[in-house]
PDB file of C-alpha atoms (C1' of nucleotides) in Angstrom:
ATOM      1  CA  UNK A   1      19.070 -18.223  11.404  1.00  0.00           C
ATOM      2  CA  UNK A   2      22.350 -16.532   9.313  1.00  0.00           C
ATOM      3  CA  UNK A   3      23.359 -13.301  11.683  1.00  0.00           C
ATOM      4  CA  UNK A   4      24.818 -10.434   8.996  1.00  0.00           C
ATOM      5  CA  UNK A   5      27.543 -10.441  11.402  1.00  0.00           C
ATOM      6  CA  UNK A   6      29.314 -13.892  11.071  1.00  0.00           C
ATOM      7  CA  UNK A   7      29.679 -12.891   7.691  1.00  0.00           C
ATOM      8  CA  UNK A   8      32.270 -10.227   8.565  1.00  0.00           C
ATOM      9  CA  UNK A   9      31.130  -7.540   6.658  1.00  0.00           C
ATOM     10  CA  UNK A  10      30.710  -3.900   7.365  1.00  0.00           C
ATOM     11  CA  UNK A  11      27.397  -2.312   7.534  1.00  0.00           C
ATOM     12  CA  UNK A  12      26.807  -0.401   4.942  1.00  0.00           C
ATOM     13  CA  UNK A  13      22.958   0.294   4.252  1.00  0.00           C
ATOM     14  CA  UNK A  14      23.964   0.985  -0.006  1.00  0.00           C
ATOM     15  CA  UNK A  15      24.022  -2.806   0.337  1.00  0.00           C
ATOM     16  CA  UNK A  16      21.496  -4.966  -0.849  1.00  0.00           C
ATOM     17  CA  UNK A  17      21.796  -7.093   1.770  1.00  0.00           C
ATOM     18  CA  UNK A  18      22.595  -5.015   4.969  1.00  0.00           C
ATOM     19  CA  UNK A  19      19.858  -5.847   7.046  1.00  0.00           C
ATOM     20  CA  UNK A  20      21.104  -2.210   8.332  1.00  0.00           C
ATOM     21  CA  UNK A  21      18.274  -0.547   5.747  1.00  0.00           C
ATOM     22  CA  UNK A  22      15.743  -2.237   8.287  1.00  0.00           C
ATOM     23  CA  UNK A  23      17.716  -0.351  11.005  1.00  0.00           C
ATOM     24  CA  UNK A  24      17.055   2.675   8.765  1.00  0.00           C
ATOM     25  CA  UNK A  25      13.352   1.792   8.014  1.00  0.00           C
ATOM     26  CA  UNK A  26      12.339   2.007  12.282  1.00  0.00           C
ATOM     27  CA  UNK A  27      13.044   5.319  12.559  1.00  0.00           C
ATOM     28  CA  UNK A  28      10.432   6.184   9.506  1.00  0.00           C
ATOM     29  CA  UNK A  29       7.608   4.001  10.645  1.00  0.00           C
ATOM     30  CA  UNK A  30       4.627   6.160  11.578  1.00  0.00           C
ATOM     31  CA  UNK A  31       4.720   5.624  15.545  1.00  0.00           C
ATOM     32  CA  UNK A  32       8.009   4.829  16.129  1.00  0.00           C
ATOM     33  CA  UNK A  33       9.953   8.821  16.529  1.00  0.00           C
ATOM     34  CA  UNK A  34       6.886   9.817  18.052  1.00  0.00           C
ATOM     35  CA  UNK A  35       6.865   6.440  20.755  1.00  0.00           C
ATOM     36  CA  UNK A  36      10.722   7.509  21.355  1.00  0.00           C
ATOM     37  CA  UNK A  37      10.280  10.902  21.640  1.00  0.00           C
ATOM     38  CA  UNK A  38       7.977  10.860  24.085  1.00  0.00           C
ATOM     39  CA  UNK A  39       9.521   8.611  26.339  1.00  0.00           C
ATOM     40  CA  UNK A  40      12.464  11.902  25.991  1.00  0.00           C
ATOM     41  CA  UNK A  41      13.214  11.638  30.125  1.00  0.00           C
ATOM     42  CA  UNK A  42      11.024  10.370  31.624  1.00  0.00           C
ATOM     43  CA  UNK A  43       8.484   6.832  31.945  1.00  0.00           C
ATOM     44  CA  UNK A  44       5.838   6.423  31.021  1.00  0.00           C
ATOM     45  CA  UNK A  45       2.264   4.517  31.382  1.00  0.00           C
ATOM     46  CA  UNK A  46       0.568   2.528  28.025  1.00  0.00           C
ATOM     47  CA  UNK A  47      -2.273   5.222  28.079  1.00  0.00           C
ATOM     48  CA  UNK A  48      -0.143   8.022  28.850  1.00  0.00           C
ATOM     49  CA  UNK A  49       1.221   6.753  25.666  1.00  0.00           C
ATOM     50  CA  UNK A  50      -1.784   7.089  23.668  1.00  0.00           C
ATOM     51  CA  UNK A  51      -2.899  10.415  25.049  1.00  0.00           C
ATOM     52  CA  UNK A  52       0.158  11.966  23.377  1.00  0.00           C
ATOM     53  CA  UNK A  53       0.483  10.307  20.488  1.00  0.00           C
ATOM     54  CA  UNK A  54      -2.874  11.358  18.757  1.00  0.00           C
ATOM     55  CA  UNK A  55      -4.747   8.421  16.654  1.00  0.00           C
ATOM     56  CA  UNK A  56      -2.462   5.992  17.600  1.00  0.00           C
ATOM     57  CA  UNK A  57      -4.745   2.735  18.174  1.00  0.00           C
ATOM     58  CA  UNK A  58      -4.620   0.380  20.625  1.00  0.00           C
ATOM     59  CA  UNK A  59      -3.084  -2.506  18.916  1.00  0.00           C
ATOM     60  CA  UNK A  60      -0.632   0.133  16.725  1.00  0.00           C
ATOM     61  CA  UNK A  61       0.446   1.691  20.279  1.00  0.00           C
ATOM     62  CA  UNK A  62       0.952  -2.498  21.723  1.00  0.00           C
ATOM     63  CA  UNK A  63       2.428  -3.562  18.216  1.00  0.00           C
ATOM     64  CA  UNK A  64       4.778  -0.251  18.258  1.00  0.00           C
ATOM     65  CA  UNK A  65       6.219  -0.499  22.007  1.00  0.00           C
ATOM     66  CA  UNK A  66       6.754  -4.989  21.473  1.00  0.00           C
ATOM     67  CA  UNK A  67       8.742  -3.960  18.742  1.00  0.00           C
ATOM     68  CA  UNK A  68      10.560  -1.555  20.076  1.00  0.00           C
ATOM     69  CA  UNK A  69      11.302  -3.899  23.470  1.00  0.00           C
ATOM     70  CA  UNK A  70      12.213  -6.775  21.288  1.00  0.00           C
ATOM     71  CA  UNK A  71      15.120  -4.057  19.469  1.00  0.00           C
ATOM     72  CA  UNK A  72      15.942  -3.090  22.604  1.00  0.00           C
ATOM     73  CA  UNK A  73      14.973   0.949  22.653  1.00  0.00           C
ATOM     74  CA  UNK A  74      12.689   0.219  25.501  1.00  0.00           C
ATOM     75  CA  UNK A  75      12.300  -1.604  28.745  1.00  0.00           C
ATOM     76  CA  UNK A  76       8.893  -2.003  29.288  1.00  0.00           C
ATOM     77  CA  UNK A  77       8.310  -2.864  33.784  1.00  0.00           C
ATOM     78  CA  UNK A  78       5.047  -4.583  34.628  1.00  0.00           C
ATOM     79  CA  UNK A  79       3.794  -3.931  38.120  1.00  0.00           C
ATOM     80  CA  UNK A  80       1.463  -6.889  39.102  1.00  0.00           C
ATOM     81  CA  UNK A  81       1.393  -6.383  42.306  1.00  0.00           C
ATOM     82  CA  UNK A  82       0.176  -3.426  42.437  1.00  0.00           C
ATOM     83  CA  UNK A  83      -3.485  -3.120  41.270  1.00  0.00           C
ATOM     84  CA  UNK A  84      -4.841  -1.487  39.022  1.00  0.00           C
ATOM     85  CA  UNK A  85      -2.008  -3.075  36.915  1.00  0.00           C
ATOM     86  CA  UNK A  86       0.652  -0.948  35.514  1.00  0.00           C
ATOM     87  CA  UNK A  87       3.099  -1.036  33.322  1.00  0.00           C
ATOM     88  CA  UNK A  88       5.742   1.396  32.738  1.00  0.00           C
ATOM     89  CA  UNK A  89       7.605   2.162  29.854  1.00  0.00           C
ATOM     90  CA  UNK A  90      11.192   4.048  29.669  1.00  0.00           C
ATOM     91  CA  UNK A  91      13.980   4.247  27.189  1.00  0.00           C
ATOM     92  CA  UNK A  92      16.853   1.888  27.370  1.00  0.00           C
ATOM     93  CA  UNK A  93      20.612   3.650  26.689  1.00  0.00           C
ATOM     94  CA  UNK A  94      20.336   2.181  23.124  1.00  0.00           C
ATOM     95  CA  UNK A  95      17.222   4.489  22.968  1.00  0.00           C
ATOM     96  CA  UNK A  96      18.386   7.396  24.477  1.00  0.00           C
ATOM     97  CA  UNK A  97      21.004   7.378  21.627  1.00  0.00           C
ATOM     98  CA  UNK A  98      18.726   7.415  19.474  1.00  0.00           C
ATOM     99  CA  UNK A  99      17.353  10.779  20.389  1.00  0.00           C
ATOM    100  CA  UNK A 100      19.467  13.038  18.614  1.00  0.00           C
ATOM    101  CA  UNK A 101      18.386  11.671  15.451  1.00  0.00           C
ATOM    102  CA  UNK A 102      14.554  11.413  16.331  1.00  0.00           C
ATOM    103  CA  UNK A 103      14.504  14.954  17.509  1.00  0.00           C
ATOM    104  CA  UNK A 104      15.904  16.576  15.301  1.00  0.00           C
ATOM    105  CA  UNK A 105      13.986  14.663  12.147  1.00  0.00           C
ATOM    106  CA  UNK A 106      10.643  16.407  13.959  1.00  0.00           C
ATOM    107  CA  UNK A 107      12.367  19.815  14.274  1.00  0.00           C
ATOM    108  CA  UNK A 108      12.992  19.534  10.692  1.00  0.00           C
ATOM    109  CA  UNK A 109       9.626  17.808   9.705  1.00  0.00           C
ATOM    110  CA  UNK A 110       7.759  20.756  11.755  1.00  0.00           C
ATOM    111  CA  UNK A 111      10.472  23.458  10.441  1.00  0.00           C
ATOM    112  CA  UNK A 112      10.283  22.666   6.786  1.00  0.00           C
ATOM    113  CA  UNK A 113       6.547  21.692   6.485  1.00  0.00           C
ATOM    114  CA  UNK A 114       5.672  25.095   5.163  1.00  0.00           C
ATOM    115  CA  UNK A 115       8.423  25.587   2.594  1.00  0.00           C
ATOM    116  CA  UNK A 116       7.860  21.820   1.289  1.00  0.00           C
ATOM    117  CA  UNK A 117       4.180  22.508   0.803  1.00  0.00           C
ATOM    118  CA  UNK A 118       4.679  25.809  -1.232  1.00  0.00           C
ATOM    119  CA  UNK A 119       7.438  23.900  -3.776  1.00  0.00           C
ATOM    120  CA  UNK A 120       4.658  21.203  -4.312  1.00  0.00           C
ATOM    121  CA  UNK A 121       2.054  23.254  -4.644  1.00  0.00           C
ATOM    122  CA  UNK A 122       4.537  25.258  -7.340  1.00  0.00           C
ATOM    123  CA  UNK A 123       5.862  21.790  -8.587  1.00  0.00           C
ATOM    124  CA  UNK A 124       2.216  21.043  -9.283  1.00  0.00           C
ATOM    125  CA  UNK A 125       1.168  23.527 -11.332  1.00  0.00           C
ATOM    126  CA  UNK A 126       4.516  23.787 -13.795  1.00  0.00           C
ATOM    127  CA  UNK A 127       4.038  20.315 -14.018  1.00  0.00           C
ATOM    128  CA  UNK A 128      -0.125  20.244 -15.152  1.00  0.00           C
TER     129      UNK A 128
ATOM    130  CA  UNK B   1      -6.977  22.990  -1.170  1.00  0.00           C
ATOM    131  CA  UNK B   2      -6.390  23.825   2.390  1.00  0.00           C
ATOM    132  CA  UNK B   3      -2.802  24.628   3.745  1.00  0.00           C
ATOM    133  CA  UNK B   4      -1.567  23.672   7.259  1.00  0.00           C
ATOM    134  CA  UNK B   5      -0.374  27.502   7.048  1.00  0.00           C
ATOM    135  CA  UNK B   6      -3.896  29.094   6.946  1.00  0.00           C
ATOM    136  CA  UNK B   7      -5.326  27.496  10.218  1.00  0.00           C
ATOM    137  CA  UNK B   8      -2.721  29.259  11.492  1.00  0.00           C
ATOM    138  CA  UNK B   9      -1.189  26.037  13.755  1.00  0.00           C
ATOM    139  CA  UNK B  10       2.477  25.629  14.794  1.00  0.00           C
ATOM    140  CA  UNK B  11       3.725  22.438  12.937  1.00  0.00           C
ATOM    141  CA  UNK B  12       3.253  19.938  15.793  1.00  0.00           C
ATOM    142  CA  UNK B  13       4.625  15.824  14.644  1.00  0.00           C
ATOM    143  CA  UNK B  14       2.638  14.706  17.707  1.00  0.00           C
ATOM    144  CA  UNK B  15      -0.871  16.548  16.506  1.00  0.00           C
ATOM    145  CA  UNK B  16      -3.252  14.159  14.907  1.00  0.00           C
ATOM    146  CA  UNK B  17      -3.476  16.119  11.417  1.00  0.00           C
ATOM    147  CA  UNK B  18      -0.817  18.030  11.292  1.00  0.00           C
ATOM    148  CA  UNK B  19       1.272  17.014   8.257  1.00  0.00           C
ATOM    149  CA  UNK B  20       4.651  17.390   8.780  1.00  0.00           C
ATOM    150  CA  UNK B  21       4.388  13.562  10.089  1.00  0.00           C
ATOM    151  CA  UNK B  22       3.917  12.635   6.935  1.00  0.00           C
ATOM    152  CA  UNK B  23       7.120  14.832   6.125  1.00  0.00           C
ATOM    153  CA  UNK B  24       8.448  12.898   8.991  1.00  0.00           C
ATOM    154  CA  UNK B  25       7.682   9.645   7.642  1.00  0.00           C
ATOM    155  CA  UNK B  26       9.644  10.380   4.674  1.00  0.00           C
ATOM    156  CA  UNK B  27      12.891   9.948   6.045  1.00  0.00           C
ATOM    157  CA  UNK B  28      12.347   6.243   6.148  1.00  0.00           C
ATOM    158  CA  UNK B  29      10.881   6.131   2.810  1.00  0.00           C
ATOM    159  CA  UNK B  30      13.184   2.634   1.557  1.00  0.00           C
ATOM    160  CA  UNK B  31      15.475   4.817  -0.638  1.00  0.00           C
ATOM    161  CA  UNK B  32      15.096   8.543   0.028  1.00  0.00           C
ATOM    162  CA  UNK B  33      17.551   8.257   2.813  1.00  0.00           C
ATOM    163  CA  UNK B  34      20.410   6.553   0.115  1.00  0.00           C
ATOM    164  CA  UNK B  35      19.194   9.069  -2.697  1.00  0.00           C
ATOM    165  CA  UNK B  36      19.701  12.329  -0.471  1.00  0.00           C
ATOM    166  CA  UNK B  37      22.801  10.509   0.904  1.00  0.00           C
ATOM    167  CA  UNK B  38      24.157   9.338  -2.724  1.00  0.00           C
ATOM    168  CA  UNK B  39      23.720  13.237  -3.273  1.00  0.00           C
ATOM    169  CA  UNK B  40      25.819  15.149  -0.402  1.00  0.00           C
ATOM    170  CA  UNK B  41      28.593  17.603  -2.226  1.00  0.00           C
ATOM    171  CA  UNK B  42      28.215  15.746  -5.820  1.00  0.00           C
ATOM    172  CA  UNK B  43      25.844  15.617  -8.697  1.00  0.00           C
ATOM    173  CA  UNK B  44      24.903  12.129 -10.045  1.00  0.00           C
ATOM    174  CA  UNK B  45      23.017  10.562 -13.150  1.00  0.00           C
ATOM    175  CA  UNK B  46      20.291   8.413 -13.314  1.00  0.00           C
ATOM    176  CA  UNK B  47      21.626   5.642 -13.669  1.00  0.00           C
ATOM    177  CA  UNK B  48      25.169   6.346 -11.595  1.00  0.00           C
ATOM    178  CA  UNK B  49      22.002   6.514  -8.747  1.00  0.00           C
ATOM    179  CA  UNK B  50      20.673   3.374  -9.696  1.00  0.00           C
ATOM    180  CA  UNK B  51      24.115   1.495  -9.670  1.00  0.00           C
ATOM    181  CA  UNK B  52      24.693   2.850  -6.249  1.00  0.00           C
ATOM    182  CA  UNK B  53      21.434   2.082  -4.621  1.00  0.00           C
ATOM    183  CA  UNK B  54      21.732  -1.570  -4.487  1.00  0.00           C
ATOM    184  CA  UNK B  55      18.956  -3.570  -5.259  1.00  0.00           C
ATOM    185  CA  UNK B  56      16.569  -0.190  -6.360  1.00  0.00           C
ATOM    186  CA  UNK B  57      14.617  -0.553  -9.536  1.00  0.00           C
ATOM    187  CA  UNK B  58      14.168   1.983 -12.589  1.00  0.00           C
ATOM    188  CA  UNK B  59      10.312   2.808 -11.544  1.00  0.00           C
ATOM    189  CA  UNK B  60      11.348   2.741  -7.809  1.00  0.00           C
ATOM    190  CA  UNK B  61      13.433   5.835  -8.575  1.00  0.00           C
ATOM    191  CA  UNK B  62      12.813   7.302  -9.980  1.00  0.00           C
ATOM    192  CA  UNK B  63       9.573   7.381  -8.014  1.00  0.00           C
ATOM    193  CA  UNK B  64      11.752   8.262  -5.507  1.00  0.00           C
ATOM    194  CA  UNK B  65      13.353  11.009  -7.776  1.00  0.00           C
ATOM    195  CA  UNK B  66       9.665  12.964  -9.094  1.00  0.00           C
ATOM    196  CA  UNK B  67       9.003  13.204  -5.020  1.00  0.00           C
ATOM    197  CA  UNK B  68      12.300  14.475  -3.674  1.00  0.00           C
ATOM    198  CA  UNK B  69      12.289  17.265  -6.583  1.00  0.00           C
ATOM    199  CA  UNK B  70       8.422  18.137  -5.750  1.00  0.00           C
ATOM    200  CA  UNK B  71       9.520  19.024  -2.545  1.00  0.00           C
ATOM    201  CA  UNK B  72      11.913  20.891  -3.393  1.00  0.00           C
ATOM    202  CA  UNK B  73      15.055  18.913  -1.691  1.00  0.00           C
ATOM    203  CA  UNK B  74      16.326  17.535  -5.645  1.00  0.00           C
ATOM    204  CA  UNK B  75      16.610  19.568  -8.213  1.00  0.00           C
ATOM    205  CA  UNK B  76      16.789  17.487 -11.631  1.00  0.00           C
ATOM    206  CA  UNK B  77      18.739  19.267 -14.688  1.00  0.00           C
ATOM    207  CA  UNK B  78      18.215  17.486 -18.020  1.00  0.00           C
ATOM    208  CA  UNK B  79      20.200  18.131 -20.786  1.00  0.00           C
ATOM    209  CA  UNK B  80      18.624  16.873 -23.724  1.00  0.00           C
ATOM    210  CA  UNK B  81      20.901  18.945 -26.561  1.00  0.00           C
ATOM    211  CA  UNK B  82      24.198  16.694 -26.166  1.00  0.00           C
ATOM    212  CA  UNK B  83      23.374  13.568 -26.749  1.00  0.00           C
ATOM    213  CA  UNK B  84      23.320  10.440 -25.523  1.00  0.00           C
ATOM    214  CA  UNK B  85      20.228  12.502 -23.547  1.00  0.00           C
ATOM    215  CA  UNK B  86      21.742  13.234 -20.107  1.00  0.00           C
ATOM    216  CA  UNK B  87      19.763  13.841 -16.980  1.00  0.00           C
ATOM    217  CA  UNK B  88      22.087  15.441 -13.092  1.00  0.00           C
ATOM    218  CA  UNK B  89      20.653  15.539 -10.345  1.00  0.00           C
ATOM    219  CA  UNK B  90      21.528  17.183  -7.403  1.00  0.00           C
ATOM    220  CA  UNK B  91      20.132  18.691  -3.579  1.00  0.00           C
ATOM    221  CA  UNK B  92      19.173  21.467  -3.188  1.00  0.00           C
ATOM    222  CA  UNK B  93      19.744  24.327   0.296  1.00  0.00           C
ATOM    223  CA  UNK B  94      16.600  22.056   1.269  1.00  0.00           C
ATOM    224  CA  UNK B  95      18.340  19.002   0.566  1.00  0.00           C
ATOM    225  CA  UNK B  96      21.193  20.249   1.758  1.00  0.00           C
ATOM    226  CA  UNK B  97      19.658  20.614   5.617  1.00  0.00           C
ATOM    227  CA  UNK B  98      18.827  17.493   6.123  1.00  0.00           C
ATOM    228  CA  UNK B  99      22.003  15.991   5.090  1.00  0.00           C
ATOM    229  CA  UNK B 100      22.956  15.150   8.377  1.00  0.00           C
ATOM    230  CA  UNK B 101      20.397  13.621  10.166  1.00  0.00           C
ATOM    231  CA  UNK B 102      20.130  11.192   7.336  1.00  0.00           C
ATOM    232  CA  UNK B 103      23.690  11.236   7.993  1.00  0.00           C
ATOM    233  CA  UNK B 104      23.907  10.433  11.230  1.00  0.00           C
ATOM    234  CA  UNK B 105      20.489   8.058  10.503  1.00  0.00           C
ATOM    235  CA  UNK B 106      22.256   5.831   8.252  1.00  0.00           C
ATOM    236  CA  UNK B 107      25.576   6.045  10.631  1.00  0.00           C
ATOM    237  CA  UNK B 108      23.093   4.900  13.599  1.00  0.00           C
ATOM    238  CA  UNK B 109      22.338   2.048  12.443  1.00  0.00           C
ATOM    239  CA  UNK B 110      25.227   0.333  10.885  1.00  0.00           C
ATOM    240  CA  UNK B 111      26.883   0.867  14.033  1.00  0.00           C
ATOM    241  CA  UNK B 112      24.139  -0.681  16.044  1.00  0.00           C
ATOM    242  CA  UNK B 113      23.276  -3.234  13.608  1.00  0.00           C
ATOM    243  CA  UNK B 114      24.487  -5.230  15.658  1.00  0.00           C
ATOM    244  CA  UNK B 115      23.503  -4.759  18.892  1.00  0.00           C
ATOM    245  CA  UNK B 116      19.594  -4.956  16.960  1.00  0.00           C
ATOM    246  CA  UNK B 117      20.045  -8.277  16.185  1.00  0.00           C
ATOM    247  CA  UNK B 118      21.416  -9.731  19.436  1.00  0.00           C
ATOM    248  CA  UNK B 119      18.597  -8.492  21.476  1.00  0.00           C
ATOM    249  CA  UNK B 120      16.184  -9.920  19.244  1.00  0.00           C
ATOM    250  CA  UNK B 121      17.855 -13.478  19.531  1.00  0.00           C
ATOM    251  CA  UNK B 122      17.094 -12.599  23.221  1.00  0.00           C
ATOM    252  CA  UNK B 123      14.026 -11.083  23.415  1.00  0.00           C
ATOM    253  CA  UNK B 124      12.901 -14.168  20.674  1.00  0.00           C
ATOM    254  CA  UNK B 125      14.533 -16.719  24.065  1.00  0.00           C
ATOM    255  CA  UNK B 126      12.866 -15.447  26.059  1.00  0.00           C
ATOM    256  CA  UNK B 127       9.672 -14.781  24.744  1.00  0.00           C
ATOM    257  CA  UNK B 128       9.040 -18.826  22.996  1.00  0.00           C
TER     258      UNK B 128
ATOM    259  C1'  DT C   1     -25.288  -3.420  38.981  1.00  0.00           C
ATOM    260  C1'  DA C   2     -23.840  -0.815  35.631  1.00  0.00           C
ATOM    261  C1'  DA C   3     -19.578   2.228  33.486  1.00  0.00           C
ATOM    262  C1'  DA C   4     -15.274   3.194  33.236  1.00  0.00           C
ATOM    263  C1'  DC C   5     -10.448   2.315  33.899  1.00  0.00           C
ATOM    264  C1'  DT C   6      -6.112  -0.468  33.898  1.00  0.00           C
ATOM    265  C1'  DA C   7      -4.001  -2.708  29.836  1.00  0.00           C
ATOM    266  C1'  DG C   8      -3.500  -5.374  25.984  1.00  0.00           C
ATOM    267  C1'  DA C   9      -4.970 -10.158  22.485  1.00  0.00           C
ATOM    268  C1'  DT C  10      -6.705 -11.036  17.881  1.00  0.00           C
ATOM    269  C1'  DA C  11      -9.343 -11.669  13.624  1.00  0.00           C
ATOM    270  C1'  DC C  12     -10.521  -9.158   9.719  1.00  0.00           C
ATOM    271  C1'  DC C  13     -10.029  -6.202   6.288  1.00  0.00           C
ATOM    272  C1'  DT C  14      -8.197  -2.216   3.051  1.00  0.00           C
ATOM    273  C1'  DA C  15      -4.275   1.295   1.139  1.00  0.00           C
ATOM    274  C1'  DA C  16      -0.807   2.273  -0.162  1.00  0.00           C
ATOM    275  C1'  DA C  17       4.163   0.566  -1.025  1.00  0.00           C
ATOM    276  C1'  DG C  18       6.941  -1.516  -3.312  1.00  0.00           C
ATOM    277  C1'  DG C  19       8.897  -4.910  -6.511  1.00  0.00           C
ATOM    278  C1'  DT C  20       8.448  -7.455 -11.516  1.00  0.00           C
ATOM    279  C1'  DA C  21       8.777  -6.935 -16.834  1.00  0.00           C
ATOM    280  C1'  DA C  22       7.554  -5.035 -20.768  1.00  0.00           C
ATOM    281  C1'  DC C  23       7.412  -1.238 -22.564  1.00  0.00           C
ATOM    282  C1'  DT C  24       9.635   3.500 -26.099  1.00  0.00           C
ATOM    283  C1'  DA C  25      12.652   6.295 -28.125  1.00  0.00           C
ATOM    284  C1'  DG C  26      17.135   7.988 -29.970  1.00  0.00           C
ATOM    285  C1'  DC C  27      22.302   7.139 -29.514  1.00  0.00           C
ATOM    286  C1'  DA C  28      26.890   4.225 -29.926  1.00  0.00           C
ATOM    287  C1'  DT C  29      28.722  -0.073 -30.412  1.00  0.00           C
ATOM    288  C1'  DG C  30      30.648  -4.303 -32.692  1.00  0.00           C
TER     289       DG C  30
ATOM    290  C1'  DC D   1      22.103  -5.866 -37.523  1.00  0.00           C
ATOM    291  C1'  DA D   2      22.106  -7.338 -32.964  1.00  0.00           C
ATOM    292  C1'  DT D   3      24.058  -5.041 -28.220  1.00  0.00           C
ATOM    293  C1'  DG D   4      23.371  -2.008 -25.128  1.00  0.00           C
ATOM    294  C1'  DC D   5      24.600   2.549 -23.703  1.00  0.00           C
ATOM    295  C1'  DT D   6      20.785   6.763 -21.882  1.00  0.00           C
ATOM    296  C1'  DA D   7      16.447   7.888 -19.304  1.00  0.00           C
ATOM    297  C1'  DG D   8      12.725   6.424 -18.581  1.00  0.00           C
ATOM    298  C1'  DT D   9       6.819   5.258 -18.944  1.00  0.00           C
ATOM    299  C1'  DT D  10       3.041   1.783 -17.116  1.00  0.00           C
ATOM    300  C1'  DA D  11       0.396  -2.716 -16.126  1.00  0.00           C
ATOM    301  C1'  DC D  12       0.013  -5.680 -13.352  1.00  0.00           C
ATOM    302  C1'  DC D  13       0.695  -7.984  -8.769  1.00  0.00           C
ATOM    303  C1'  DT D  14       2.267  -9.068  -4.057  1.00  0.00           C
ATOM    304  C1'  DT D  15       3.133  -7.563   0.177  1.00  0.00           C
ATOM    305  C1'  DT D  16       2.422  -4.857   4.198  1.00  0.00           C
ATOM    306  C1'  DA D  17       1.323  -1.662   7.290  1.00  0.00           C
ATOM    307  C1'  DG D  18      -1.780   0.338   9.515  1.00  0.00           C
ATOM    308  C1'  DG D  19      -6.706   0.212  10.784  1.00  0.00           C
ATOM    309  C1'  DT D  20     -11.594  -0.990  13.300  1.00  0.00           C
ATOM    310  C1'  DA D  21     -13.966  -3.128  15.549  1.00  0.00           C
ATOM    311  C1'  DT D  22     -14.774  -6.948  19.278  1.00  0.00           C
ATOM    312  C1'  DC D  23     -12.730 -10.103  22.874  1.00  0.00           C
ATOM    313  C1'  DT D  24     -10.538 -10.687  27.661  1.00  0.00           C
ATOM    314  C1'  DA D  25     -10.128  -9.709  32.696  1.00  0.00           C
ATOM    315  C1'  DG D  26      -9.492  -7.323  37.247  1.00  0.00           C
ATOM    316  C1'  DT D  27     -10.338  -2.939  39.573  1.00  0.00           C
ATOM    317  C1'  DT D  28     -12.949   1.233  40.272  1.00  0.00           C
ATOM    318  C1'  DT D  29     -16.133   4.098  41.090  1.00  0.00           C
ATOM    319  C1'  DA D  30     -21.272   5.956  41.155  1.00  0.00           C
TER     320       DA D  30
END
DNA sequence: TAAACTAGATACCTAAAGGTAACTAGCATG
DNA sequence: CATGCTAGTTACCTTTAGGTATCTAGTTTA
């Protein structure tokens, strides 16, 4: 397995082979921003996250959480001794460092949605 | 066509039916951040953008630019009188308002790539 | 005893994102 | 006369993201 670091190149999203592009794409995955935003400042259980992210399926929540755990953005603690079994998810330091970006993107989307919808109507009218 | 505005609801990315989710996903589309970042502070021609975004195909660049134009993030000026024909792309005010987020995400990806790669190796080692 | 909670795994399928390659069309360069 | 630049369009194909539905397994509640 070749690590990008071994090439001793500075990561650059514009470079065709740079894996930082994939990291950039992470933010845009359907449920990633919502899950990270939901974990802002608090630990959450699987079921809580599921209720908050309206429309997410069990499969996608598990998949999203595993991916974030693998990347080190989220940590998972399993309480198997206490029954019923309980898992707690929280942001790691790395995960928290992504919070400002996720929250800014979320806010931008909410604030500019109407303008964008109007732009689309106008564009479609002018281009048949 | 029903506009989300007509429902008089506050946009909220956590709501199942809110189109702001789609706007949030925009940032994560493969070429969107790269194109917007490339247009930071300068107008660019089609060919220049193509050279800067390494690996982008003509089709994807056209598609990405049209989408951004439709949403009102990028404006396109066609100089048909001057030959060879020339098009110029620049950010609109709305497009510029997205710059801080795009740049922050790009920087975060570049800065944290190595850490994430290490986390993955560690995770995979501990989970077979 | 049956339903509903906890937290998943897994198989299957579809829709969409994205890539490749070929085509247009006019002009410039060697 | 051929190659290459400008800026695209279009058809076709593959990959992957995401969704649905069903299964496990144990506990709690009515």
